[in-house]
Amino acid sequence: MTITHSVGGTTYRFDSLAALLAKASPARSGDVLAGIAAASDEERVAARMALADLPLRRFLDEPLIPYETDEVTRLICDSHDQAAFAPVSSMTVGALRDWLLSDAAGTEELTALAPGLTPEIAAAVCKLMRNQDLIAVGRKCRVVTAFRSTIGLPGRLSVRLQPNHPTDDPAGIAASILDGLMYGCGDAVIGINPATDSPAAMTRLLHLIDEIRLRHDIPTQSCVLAHVTTAMAVMDQGAPVDLVFQSIAGTQATNDSFGITLAMLAEAREQALALKRGTVGRNVMYFETGQGSALSADAHHGLDQQTVEARAYAVARAFSPLLVNTVVGFIGPEYLYNGKQIIRAGLEDHFCGKLLGIPMGCDICYTNHAEADQDDMDTLLTLLGTAGVNFIMGVPGADDIMLNYQSTSFHDALYLRATLGLKPAPEFEAWLERMEIADAAGRIRPRLTGESGARLLLAAGGAA
């Protein structure tokens, strides 16, 4: 059904909900590349005004991708909670925006609403919001998960320690793990992107992390970010798998390109749960997403990249993950051209993820051929910290020498915690103090002191 809106004497026509959402999106290179972006700022304003007047129920009645041809659409429709949706069911997209920003929408109300919102609704209201609106609402959302550490509590910021190495060299990886632990990082996960996706490589890296963790009773979890089928294979062989990782997307066709199905993810989750390796919780999945993945696979069905990204969060939500993060600037300038677009996308992804009830983090990053630099990442880091992001990445020197992109460093995590008064996960915070890495006020010591610090140094050297 065609939607029209007039601005300045010109009437703009939008032939579908998908077209309306695309034209209402902030400008970004991926939507221009796909040929679906607004042709002018005036058309973008007209689309947003038309979108603000649209009843929320329209998105329930008109799936953007047909139910019969896409299992992500089927998941969204079949899992929708009508009772949770009831409080906002009579609203328009614009009215929902106003309510989300009001004092009536507190953490408790937003938590109750999450199962009643579809990704398309979240994406639609996101397009009507300024950056400060995304921060204000995201900060009110609270999603807490746990395995050996509890992530997402108020006043906390967790960090994935990312000790990647271009040849999976155990000494290099162990040195990076030690470096990160000394800066108080690693409470979200110690997660390695393997240079080779094989059961043997994954098993070897899992044992390396597990040896360090067990020797010092570190309250964190490990993950080797191999394909889900590799994780299933090594679990069958008895490898110490804590978290099962997979990149996911918002269309069946994109997930097909990743070599996954929803049934496969469900099987892997049950397999990981059966290992019973968690101590304070049972969230065993780790997902990564990112705007542009569906377009790069030519599997976006004419949808704008922010809306497709939000649909990926419905996939994540179905499997109760410990961690979800958008690798926001990793795909490249073809999809997010510069620092401004990366900053906006990071805030959008965090807002939509939290609104839909998933434990959202962000790999605040860019590739070296993008029009962005570390100052842009400092800005997004600070904004996401203010918005209540669950976790960020900790990469040695902020430069991933295996994946060849720029992210955030162990120092960046210290800056954010100190500036905003944030602490690590409570179990990890207690461990840092016990190991004399942090003092009673949570400050990282300028040098290792005491017998426990010396033991950690020696043990890491031994693991290498």
Coordinates of C-alpha atoms in Angstrom, one line a residue:
M1 CA 0.0 0.0 0.0
T2 CA 1.4 3.4 -1.0
I3 CA 2.2 5.9 1.7
T4 CA 2.4 9.6 0.8
H5 CA 3.5 12.8 2.6
S6 CA 3.9 16.4 1.4
V7 CA 6.7 18.7 2.3
G8 CA 7.1 22.2 0.8
G9 CA 4.5 21.7 -1.8
T10 CA 6.0 18.4 -3.0
T11 CA 4.2 15.1 -2.4
Y12 CA 6.5 12.1 -1.8
R13 CA 5.3 8.5 -2.4
F14 CA 6.6 5.4 -0.7
D15 CA 5.5 2.2 -2.3
S16 CA 6.0 -0.1 0.7
L17 CA 6.9 -0.2 4.4
A18 CA 10.4 -1.2 3.3
A19 CA 10.7 1.8 1.1
L20 CA 9.4 4.1 3.8
L21 CA 11.9 2.8 6.4
A22 CA 14.8 3.0 3.9
K23 CA 14.0 6.6 3.0
A24 CA 13.6 7.6 6.7
S25 CA 17.1 6.3 7.6
P26 CA 19.9 8.6 8.3
A27 CA 22.3 8.8 5.3
R28 CA 24.8 6.0 5.0
S29 CA 26.9 4.7 2.2
G30 CA 25.4 1.1 2.3
D31 CA 21.9 2.3 1.6
V32 CA 23.2 4.5 -1.3
L33 CA 25.1 1.5 -2.6
A34 CA 21.8 -0.6 -2.5
G35 CA 19.9 2.2 -4.3
I36 CA 17.3 2.6 -1.6
A37 CA 18.4 5.7 0.2
A38 CA 16.5 9.0 0.2
A39 CA 17.4 11.1 -2.8
S40 CA 17.4 14.3 -0.7
D41 CA 17.2 15.5 2.9
E42 CA 13.7 16.8 2.1
E43 CA 12.6 13.3 1.0
R44 CA 14.1 11.9 4.2
V45 CA 12.1 14.4 6.3
A46 CA 8.9 13.5 4.5
A47 CA 9.6 9.8 5.1
R48 CA 10.1 10.4 8.8
M49 CA 7.0 12.5 9.1
A50 CA 5.0 9.8 7.4
L51 CA 6.6 7.1 9.6
A52 CA 5.8 9.0 12.8
D53 CA 2.1 8.8 11.9
L54 CA 2.1 5.1 11.1
P55 CA 0.3 2.8 13.6
L56 CA 2.6 0.2 15.2
R57 CA 0.1 -2.5 14.2
R58 CA 1.0 -2.0 10.6
F59 CA 4.3 -3.7 11.2
L60 CA 2.5 -6.8 12.6
D61 CA 0.1 -7.0 9.6
E62 CA 2.7 -6.5 6.8
P63 CA 5.9 -8.5 7.2
L64 CA 8.8 -6.9 5.3
I65 CA 9.9 -10.3 4.1
P66 CA 7.2 -12.9 3.4
Y67 CA 6.5 -15.4 6.2
E68 CA 6.5 -18.3 3.8
T69 CA 10.0 -17.7 2.4
D70 CA 12.1 -16.5 5.4
E71 CA 12.6 -18.4 8.8
V72 CA 13.7 -15.2 10.5
T73 CA 10.3 -13.6 9.6
R74 CA 8.6 -16.8 11.0
L75 CA 10.6 -16.5 14.2
I76 CA 9.6 -12.8 14.6
C77 CA 5.9 -13.5 14.0
D78 CA 5.6 -16.7 15.9
S79 CA 7.4 -15.4 19.0
H80 CA 5.6 -12.1 19.2
D81 CA 4.1 -11.5 22.7
Q82 CA 0.7 -9.9 22.2
A83 CA 0.2 -9.3 26.0
A84 CA 3.5 -7.5 26.3
F85 CA 2.6 -5.4 23.2
A86 CA -0.8 -4.4 24.6
P87 CA 0.3 -1.2 26.5
V88 CA 1.6 0.3 23.2
S89 CA -0.7 -1.4 20.7
S90 CA -2.7 1.7 20.0
M91 CA 0.3 4.0 19.4
T92 CA 1.9 5.3 16.3
V93 CA 5.6 5.2 15.8
G94 CA 5.9 8.8 16.8
A95 CA 3.8 8.3 20.0
L96 CA 6.0 5.3 20.9
R97 CA 9.1 7.6 20.6
D98 CA 7.5 10.1 22.9
W99 CA 6.6 7.4 25.4
L100 CA 10.0 5.9 25.4
L101 CA 11.6 9.3 26.2
S102 CA 9.1 10.0 29.0
D103 CA 9.4 9.2 32.7
A104 CA 6.6 6.7 32.4
A105 CA 9.0 4.4 30.5
G106 CA 11.4 3.2 33.2
T107 CA 13.6 0.1 33.3
E108 CA 10.8 -2.1 34.6
E109 CA 8.4 -1.0 31.9
L110 CA 10.9 -1.4 29.1
T111 CA 11.9 -4.9 30.3
A112 CA 8.2 -5.9 30.3
L113 CA 7.7 -4.4 26.8
A114 CA 10.7 -6.0 25.1
P115 CA 8.9 -9.3 24.1
G116 CA 6.1 -7.3 22.6
L117 CA 8.3 -5.3 20.2
T118 CA 9.3 -6.6 16.8
P119 CA 12.7 -5.6 15.3
E120 CA 10.8 -3.6 12.6
I121 CA 9.1 -1.5 15.3
A122 CA 12.4 -0.9 17.1
A123 CA 14.1 0.1 13.8
A124 CA 11.2 2.4 12.9
V125 CA 11.2 4.3 16.2
C126 CA 15.0 4.5 16.0
K127 CA 14.8 6.4 12.7
L128 CA 12.9 9.2 14.5
M129 CA 15.5 9.7 17.2
R130 CA 18.4 11.9 17.6
N131 CA 21.6 10.5 19.0
Q132 CA 20.8 11.8 22.5
D133 CA 17.4 10.1 22.3
L134 CA 19.1 6.8 21.5
I135 CA 21.4 7.3 24.5
A136 CA 18.7 8.3 26.9
V137 CA 16.5 5.3 26.2
G138 CA 19.3 2.9 25.9
R139 CA 20.5 3.9 29.3
K140 CA 17.1 3.0 30.8
C141 CA 17.2 -0.5 29.4
R142 CA 18.8 -3.2 31.5
V143 CA 19.6 -6.7 30.3
V144 CA 21.6 -8.9 32.8
T145 CA 23.2 -12.2 31.8
A146 CA 25.6 -14.6 33.6
F147 CA 27.8 -17.6 33.2
R148 CA 30.8 -17.4 35.6
S149 CA 30.5 -13.6 35.8
T150 CA 27.4 -11.4 35.8
I151 CA 27.2 -8.9 33.0
G152 CA 25.0 -5.9 32.5
L153 CA 24.4 -4.8 36.1
P154 CA 23.9 -1.1 36.8
G155 CA 27.2 0.7 37.2
R156 CA 29.2 -2.0 35.5
L157 CA 31.1 -2.2 32.3
S158 CA 32.6 -5.5 31.1
V159 CA 35.3 -6.1 28.5
R160 CA 36.0 -8.9 26.1
L161 CA 39.7 -9.6 26.2
Q162 CA 40.6 -10.2 22.5
P163 CA 44.1 -11.7 22.3
N164 CA 44.2 -12.6 18.6
H165 CA 47.4 -13.7 16.8
P166 CA 48.0 -14.1 13.1
T167 CA 49.4 -17.6 13.5
D168 CA 47.6 -18.6 16.7
D169 CA 50.9 -18.6 18.5
P170 CA 50.4 -19.8 22.1
A171 CA 53.1 -17.5 23.5
G172 CA 51.7 -14.4 21.7
I173 CA 48.2 -15.2 22.8
A174 CA 49.2 -15.9 26.4
A175 CA 51.2 -12.6 26.5
S176 CA 48.1 -10.7 25.3
I177 CA 45.9 -12.4 27.9
L178 CA 48.3 -11.5 30.7
D179 CA 48.4 -7.9 29.4
G180 CA 44.6 -7.6 29.4
L181 CA 44.2 -9.2 32.8
M182 CA 46.7 -6.7 34.3
Y183 CA 44.5 -3.9 33.0
G184 CA 41.4 -5.4 34.6
C185 CA 39.9 -6.7 31.3
G186 CA 38.4 -10.0 30.5
D187 CA 35.3 -10.2 32.6
A188 CA 32.9 -10.5 29.6
V189 CA 34.9 -13.2 28.0
I190 CA 38.4 -14.1 26.9
G191 CA 37.6 -14.6 23.2
I192 CA 40.0 -15.6 20.5
N193 CA 39.3 -15.3 16.7
P194 CA 41.3 -18.3 15.4
A195 CA 43.5 -17.8 12.4
T196 CA 42.2 -21.2 11.1
D197 CA 38.7 -22.6 11.7
S198 CA 39.5 -26.2 12.5
P199 CA 38.6 -28.5 15.4
A200 CA 42.2 -29.1 16.2
A201 CA 43.0 -25.3 16.4
M202 CA 39.9 -24.6 18.4
T203 CA 40.6 -27.3 20.9
R204 CA 44.2 -26.2 21.4
L205 CA 43.2 -22.6 22.0
L206 CA 40.4 -23.6 24.4
H207 CA 42.8 -25.6 26.5
L208 CA 45.2 -22.7 26.6
I209 CA 42.6 -20.3 28.0
D210 CA 41.2 -22.9 30.3
E211 CA 44.6 -23.7 31.8
I212 CA 45.1 -20.1 32.8
R213 CA 41.6 -19.7 34.1
L214 CA 41.6 -22.8 36.2
R215 CA 45.1 -22.2 37.6
H216 CA 44.0 -18.8 39.0
D217 CA 40.3 -19.5 39.5
I218 CA 39.4 -16.5 37.2
P219 CA 35.7 -15.9 37.2
T220 CA 35.2 -15.5 33.5
Q221 CA 34.4 -17.5 30.4
S222 CA 36.3 -18.5 27.3
C223 CA 35.3 -18.6 23.7
V224 CA 37.1 -19.4 20.4
L225 CA 35.1 -17.7 17.7
A226 CA 35.0 -20.6 15.2
H227 CA 32.0 -21.6 13.2
V228 CA 29.1 -23.1 15.2
T229 CA 29.6 -26.5 13.5
T230 CA 33.3 -26.5 14.6
A231 CA 32.2 -25.8 18.2
M232 CA 29.7 -28.7 18.0
A233 CA 32.4 -31.0 16.8
V234 CA 34.8 -30.2 19.6
M235 CA 32.1 -30.5 22.2
D236 CA 31.5 -34.0 21.0
Q237 CA 35.2 -34.6 21.5
G238 CA 35.1 -33.3 25.1
A239 CA 36.8 -29.9 24.6
P240 CA 36.2 -27.3 27.4
V241 CA 33.7 -25.1 25.6
D242 CA 32.1 -22.4 27.7
L243 CA 30.4 -20.2 25.0
V244 CA 29.3 -21.1 21.5
F245 CA 29.9 -18.3 19.0
Q246 CA 28.3 -17.5 15.7
S247 CA 27.9 -14.5 13.4
I248 CA 24.2 -14.0 12.7
A249 CA 22.0 -11.8 10.4
G250 CA 18.5 -10.7 9.9
T251 CA 17.5 -12.7 6.9
Q252 CA 17.4 -16.4 6.2
A253 CA 19.4 -15.9 3.0
T254 CA 22.2 -14.1 4.8
N255 CA 22.3 -16.8 7.5
D256 CA 22.5 -19.4 4.7
S257 CA 25.6 -17.6 3.4
F258 CA 27.0 -18.0 6.9
G259 CA 26.2 -21.7 6.7
I260 CA 23.7 -21.7 9.6
T261 CA 20.1 -22.3 10.4
L262 CA 18.0 -21.6 13.5
A263 CA 17.7 -25.3 14.1
M264 CA 21.5 -25.6 14.1
L265 CA 21.9 -22.8 16.7
A266 CA 19.3 -24.4 18.9
E267 CA 21.1 -27.7 18.7
A268 CA 24.4 -26.1 19.6
R269 CA 22.9 -24.3 22.6
E270 CA 21.4 -27.5 24.0
Q271 CA 24.8 -29.2 23.6
A272 CA 26.6 -26.4 25.4
L273 CA 24.0 -26.3 28.2
A274 CA 24.4 -30.0 28.7
L275 CA 28.1 -29.4 29.7
K276 CA 27.0 -27.4 32.8
R277 CA 30.2 -25.4 32.9
G278 CA 28.6 -22.2 34.2
T279 CA 28.6 -21.3 37.9
V280 CA 26.4 -18.2 38.3
G281 CA 24.3 -18.5 35.2
R282 CA 23.4 -20.6 32.1
N283 CA 23.7 -18.1 29.2
V284 CA 26.0 -20.0 26.8
M285 CA 25.8 -18.3 23.4
Y286 CA 27.8 -15.4 22.0
F287 CA 26.6 -13.7 18.8
E288 CA 28.1 -11.0 16.6
T289 CA 26.3 -8.9 14.1
G290 CA 26.9 -5.7 12.0
Q291 CA 25.2 -3.4 9.6
G292 CA 25.9 -4.2 6.0
S293 CA 26.3 -8.0 6.3
A294 CA 23.0 -8.7 4.5
L295 CA 23.8 -6.3 1.7
S296 CA 27.3 -7.7 1.3
A297 CA 25.7 -11.1 0.8
D298 CA 23.1 -9.7 -1.6
A299 CA 20.5 -11.0 0.8
H300 CA 18.8 -7.9 2.1
H301 CA 15.5 -8.1 0.2
G302 CA 15.5 -4.4 -0.5
L303 CA 15.6 -3.5 3.2
D304 CA 17.8 -0.8 4.6
Q305 CA 20.8 -2.1 6.6
Q306 CA 19.7 -0.8 10.0
T307 CA 16.3 -2.5 9.7
V308 CA 18.0 -5.8 8.7
E309 CA 20.4 -5.4 11.6
A310 CA 17.5 -5.1 14.0
R311 CA 16.0 -8.3 12.7
A312 CA 19.3 -10.1 13.6
Y313 CA 18.5 -9.2 17.2
A314 CA 15.3 -11.3 17.1
V315 CA 17.5 -14.3 16.2
A316 CA 19.8 -13.5 19.1
R317 CA 16.9 -13.1 21.5
A318 CA 15.6 -16.6 20.7
F319 CA 18.7 -18.2 22.2
S320 CA 19.2 -16.3 25.5
P321 CA 22.8 -15.3 24.8
L322 CA 25.4 -14.2 27.3
L323 CA 26.8 -11.6 24.9
V324 CA 25.8 -9.9 21.6
N325 CA 27.9 -7.3 19.9
T326 CA 27.7 -5.3 16.8
V327 CA 31.1 -5.1 15.0
V328 CA 30.0 -1.8 13.9
G329 CA 32.7 -0.5 11.6
F330 CA 34.3 -3.7 10.5
I331 CA 32.7 -4.4 7.2
G332 CA 34.1 -1.2 5.7
P333 CA 33.3 2.3 4.2
E334 CA 31.1 0.7 1.5
Y335 CA 28.5 0.3 4.3
L336 CA 29.5 3.0 6.9
Y337 CA 31.6 5.5 5.1
N338 CA 33.0 7.7 7.9
G339 CA 33.2 8.4 11.6
K340 CA 29.9 10.1 11.7
Q341 CA 28.1 7.1 10.1
I342 CA 29.9 4.6 12.4
I343 CA 29.0 6.6 15.5
R344 CA 25.3 6.8 14.5
A345 CA 25.2 3.1 13.6
G346 CA 26.8 2.1 17.0
L347 CA 24.2 4.1 18.9
E348 CA 21.3 2.7 16.8
D349 CA 22.5 -0.9 17.3
H350 CA 22.8 -0.5 21.0
F351 CA 19.4 1.1 21.3
C352 CA 17.6 -1.5 19.2
G353 CA 19.3 -4.4 20.9
K354 CA 18.6 -3.2 24.4
L355 CA 15.0 -2.3 23.5
L356 CA 14.5 -5.8 22.2
G357 CA 15.9 -7.3 25.4
I358 CA 19.3 -8.6 24.4
P359 CA 22.6 -8.1 26.2
M360 CA 24.2 -5.6 23.8
G361 CA 27.8 -4.7 23.5
C362 CA 29.8 -3.1 20.7
D363 CA 33.1 -3.6 19.0
I364 CA 33.8 0.1 18.5
C365 CA 35.9 -0.2 15.4
Y366 CA 36.9 0.9 11.9
T367 CA 38.9 -0.4 9.0
N368 CA 42.0 1.5 7.8
H369 CA 40.4 2.5 4.5
A370 CA 37.4 4.2 6.2
E371 CA 37.2 8.0 6.7
A372 CA 37.5 7.5 10.5
D373 CA 40.1 7.6 13.1
Q374 CA 40.7 6.8 16.8
D375 CA 39.2 10.2 17.9
D376 CA 35.9 9.0 16.3
M377 CA 36.2 5.8 18.3
D378 CA 36.8 7.8 21.5
T379 CA 33.6 9.6 20.9
L380 CA 31.5 6.5 20.3
L381 CA 33.2 4.8 23.2
T382 CA 32.1 7.6 25.5
L383 CA 28.6 7.9 24.1
L384 CA 28.0 4.1 24.4
G385 CA 29.4 4.1 28.0
T386 CA 26.9 6.8 28.8
A387 CA 24.2 4.8 27.1
G388 CA 24.9 1.8 29.4
V389 CA 26.6 -0.6 26.9
N390 CA 27.1 -4.0 28.5
F391 CA 30.6 -4.6 27.2
I392 CA 33.3 -3.4 24.8
M393 CA 36.4 -4.9 23.2
G394 CA 39.9 -4.9 24.8
V395 CA 42.5 -5.3 22.0
P396 CA 46.2 -4.9 22.7
G397 CA 47.0 -1.4 21.5
A398 CA 43.6 -1.2 19.9
D399 CA 45.2 -2.7 16.8
D400 CA 44.1 -6.3 16.0
I401 CA 47.1 -7.8 14.3
M402 CA 45.2 -10.8 13.0
L403 CA 42.0 -9.3 11.7
N404 CA 43.7 -6.0 10.6
Y405 CA 41.3 -3.5 11.9
Q406 CA 41.2 -0.8 14.7
S407 CA 39.2 -1.3 17.8
T408 CA 39.4 -0.3 21.5
S409 CA 42.3 -1.0 23.8
F410 CA 42.7 -2.1 27.4
H411 CA 43.6 1.5 28.2
D412 CA 40.4 2.7 26.6
A413 CA 38.4 0.4 29.0
L414 CA 40.2 1.9 32.0
Y415 CA 39.4 5.4 30.7
L416 CA 35.7 4.7 30.4
R417 CA 35.4 3.0 33.7
A418 CA 37.3 5.8 35.5
T419 CA 35.5 8.6 33.7
L420 CA 32.0 7.3 34.2
G421 CA 32.5 5.6 37.6
L422 CA 32.0 2.0 36.2
K423 CA 33.3 -1.2 37.6
P424 CA 33.9 -4.7 36.2
A425 CA 31.5 -7.6 36.8
P426 CA 31.3 -8.1 40.6
E427 CA 32.8 -11.6 40.6
F428 CA 35.8 -10.3 38.5
E429 CA 36.1 -7.2 40.5
A430 CA 36.6 -9.3 43.7
W431 CA 39.2 -11.5 41.8
L432 CA 41.2 -8.4 40.7
E433 CA 41.4 -7.2 44.3
R434 CA 42.3 -10.7 45.6
M435 CA 45.1 -11.0 43.0
E436 CA 46.3 -7.5 44.0
I437 CA 45.8 -6.3 40.4
A438 CA 43.3 -3.6 41.6
D439 CA 43.2 -1.9 45.0
A440 CA 40.1 -1.7 47.3
A441 CA 38.9 1.4 45.3
G442 CA 39.0 -0.6 42.1
R443 CA 42.0 1.3 40.7
I444 CA 44.5 -0.8 38.7
R445 CA 47.8 -0.8 40.5
P446 CA 50.7 0.8 38.7
R447 CA 52.8 -2.4 39.0
L448 CA 52.3 -5.9 40.2
T449 CA 52.8 -6.3 44.0
G450 CA 52.6 -9.2 46.3
E451 CA 53.0 -13.0 45.9
S452 CA 49.7 -13.4 43.9
G453 CA 50.8 -11.0 41.2
A454 CA 54.2 -12.8 40.9
R455 CA 52.4 -16.1 40.6
L456 CA 50.2 -14.8 37.8
L457 CA 53.3 -13.6 35.9
L458 CA 55.0 -16.9 36.2
A459 CA 52.0 -18.9 35.3
A460 CA 51.3 -17.0 32.2
G461 CA 54.9 -17.5 31.1
G462 CA 54.5 -21.2 31.8
A463 CA 51.3 -21.4 29.7
A464 CA 53.1 -19.9 26.8

